[in-house]
CSV table of C-alpha atoms in Angstrom, one decimal:
chain,number,residue,atom,x,y,z
N,1,MET,CA,134.0,33.1,101.4
N,2,ARG,CA,133.5,29.5,102.9
N,3,ILE,CA,136.3,28.4,105.3
N,4,ASP,CA,137.5,25.7,103.3
N,5,LYS,CA,138.2,27.8,100.3
N,6,PHE,CA,139.4,30.5,102.3
N,7,LEU,CA,141.9,28.3,103.7
N,8,LYS,CA,143.3,26.8,100.0
N,9,VAL,CA,143.0,30.6,98.6
N,10,SER,CA,145.3,32.1,101.6
N,11,ARG,CA,147.5,29.0,101.4
N,12,LEU,CA,147.1,27.8,104.9
N,13,ILE,CA,146.3,24.5,103.5
N,14,LYS,CA,147.3,23.3,100.1
N,15,ARG,CA,144.1,21.7,98.9
N,16,ARG,CA,140.4,22.7,99.4
N,17,SER,CA,139.8,18.8,100.2
N,18,VAL,CA,142.3,18.7,102.9
N,19,ALA,CA,140.5,21.7,104.3
N,20,LYS,CA,137.3,19.8,104.3
N,21,ASP,CA,138.8,17.1,105.9
N,22,VAL,CA,140.4,18.9,108.8
N,23,ALA,CA,136.9,21.0,109.3
N,24,ASP,CA,135.2,17.5,109.3
N,25,ALA,CA,137.5,16.2,111.7
N,26,GLN,CA,136.4,19.3,114.0
N,27,ARG,CA,139.9,21.0,114.1
N,28,ILE,CA,138.8,24.6,113.0
N,29,TYR,CA,137.4,27.1,115.1
N,30,VAL,CA,135.7,30.6,114.0
N,31,ASN,CA,135.2,33.1,116.6
N,32,GLY,CA,135.9,30.5,119.2
N,33,GLN,CA,133.0,28.4,118.0
N,34,LEU,CA,133.3,24.7,115.7
N,35,ALA,CA,133.4,25.2,112.2
N,36,LYS,CA,131.9,23.1,109.4
N,37,PRO,CA,133.8,23.3,105.9
N,38,GLY,CA,130.7,25.4,104.9
N,39,LYS,CA,131.2,28.3,107.2
N,40,THR,CA,131.0,31.7,106.0
N,41,VAL,CA,133.9,33.6,107.3
N,42,LYS,CA,134.1,37.5,106.7
N,43,VAL,CA,137.0,40.1,107.2
N,44,GLY,CA,137.7,40.2,111.0
N,45,ASP,CA,136.7,36.5,111.9
N,46,GLN,CA,139.4,34.8,114.0
N,47,VAL,CA,140.0,31.4,113.0
N,48,GLN,CA,142.0,28.7,115.1
N,49,LEU,CA,143.7,25.8,113.2
N,50,HIS,CA,144.5,22.8,115.1
N,51,LEU,CA,147.1,21.4,112.9
N,52,GLY,CA,149.5,18.2,114.1
N,53,LEU,CA,151.1,19.5,117.3
N,54,LYS,CA,150.5,23.3,116.5
N,55,ILE,CA,147.6,25.3,117.1
N,56,ILE,CA,147.7,28.4,114.6
N,57,THR,CA,145.2,31.5,115.5
N,58,ILE,CA,144.8,34.0,112.6
N,59,GLU,CA,142.6,37.1,112.2
N,60,ILE,CA,141.4,37.5,108.5
N,61,THR,CA,142.2,40.5,106.9
N,62,SER,CA,141.1,40.3,103.2
N,63,LEU,CA,138.9,37.8,101.3
N,64,THR,CA,140.7,38.6,97.8
N,65,LEU,CA,144.1,37.5,97.2
N,66,LEU,CA,146.4,40.5,96.4
N,67,LYS,CA,150.2,39.8,95.0
N,68,ASP,CA,152.5,39.9,98.2
N,69,GLN,CA,150.0,40.4,100.5
N,70,ASP,CA,148.9,37.9,102.9
N,71,MET,CA,144.9,37.3,103.6
N,72,TYR,CA,145.5,36.9,107.3
N,73,THR,CA,147.6,38.0,110.3
N,74,LEU,CA,149.0,35.7,112.5
N,75,ILE,CA,147.9,36.2,115.9
N,76,SER,CA,149.7,33.3,117.8
N,77,GLU,CA,151.3,29.8,116.9
N,78,GLU,CA,152.0,27.7,119.8
N,79,LYS,CA,152.7,23.9,120.3
N,80,ARG,CA,150.0,21.6,122.0
N,81,SER,CA,151.4,19.0,124.5
N,82,LEU,CA,150.4,15.4,124.1
């Protein structure tokens, strides 16, 4: 699954177009490497998002949305300094 679609389906980002814009702005890293919107992700990948003043790190646990179950595990959420 593409990273922009994963972020939308997992509800980390509200719209796919916003997820694409975040990736184009070089704010998404997959397994430590800068990711473009079309980057393919799989279960077990670590994703780091730089959103505003937060840095969110998750691990992908599922690529399918199941009722009442998250598609990721939150590893860390930290504030970044200016």
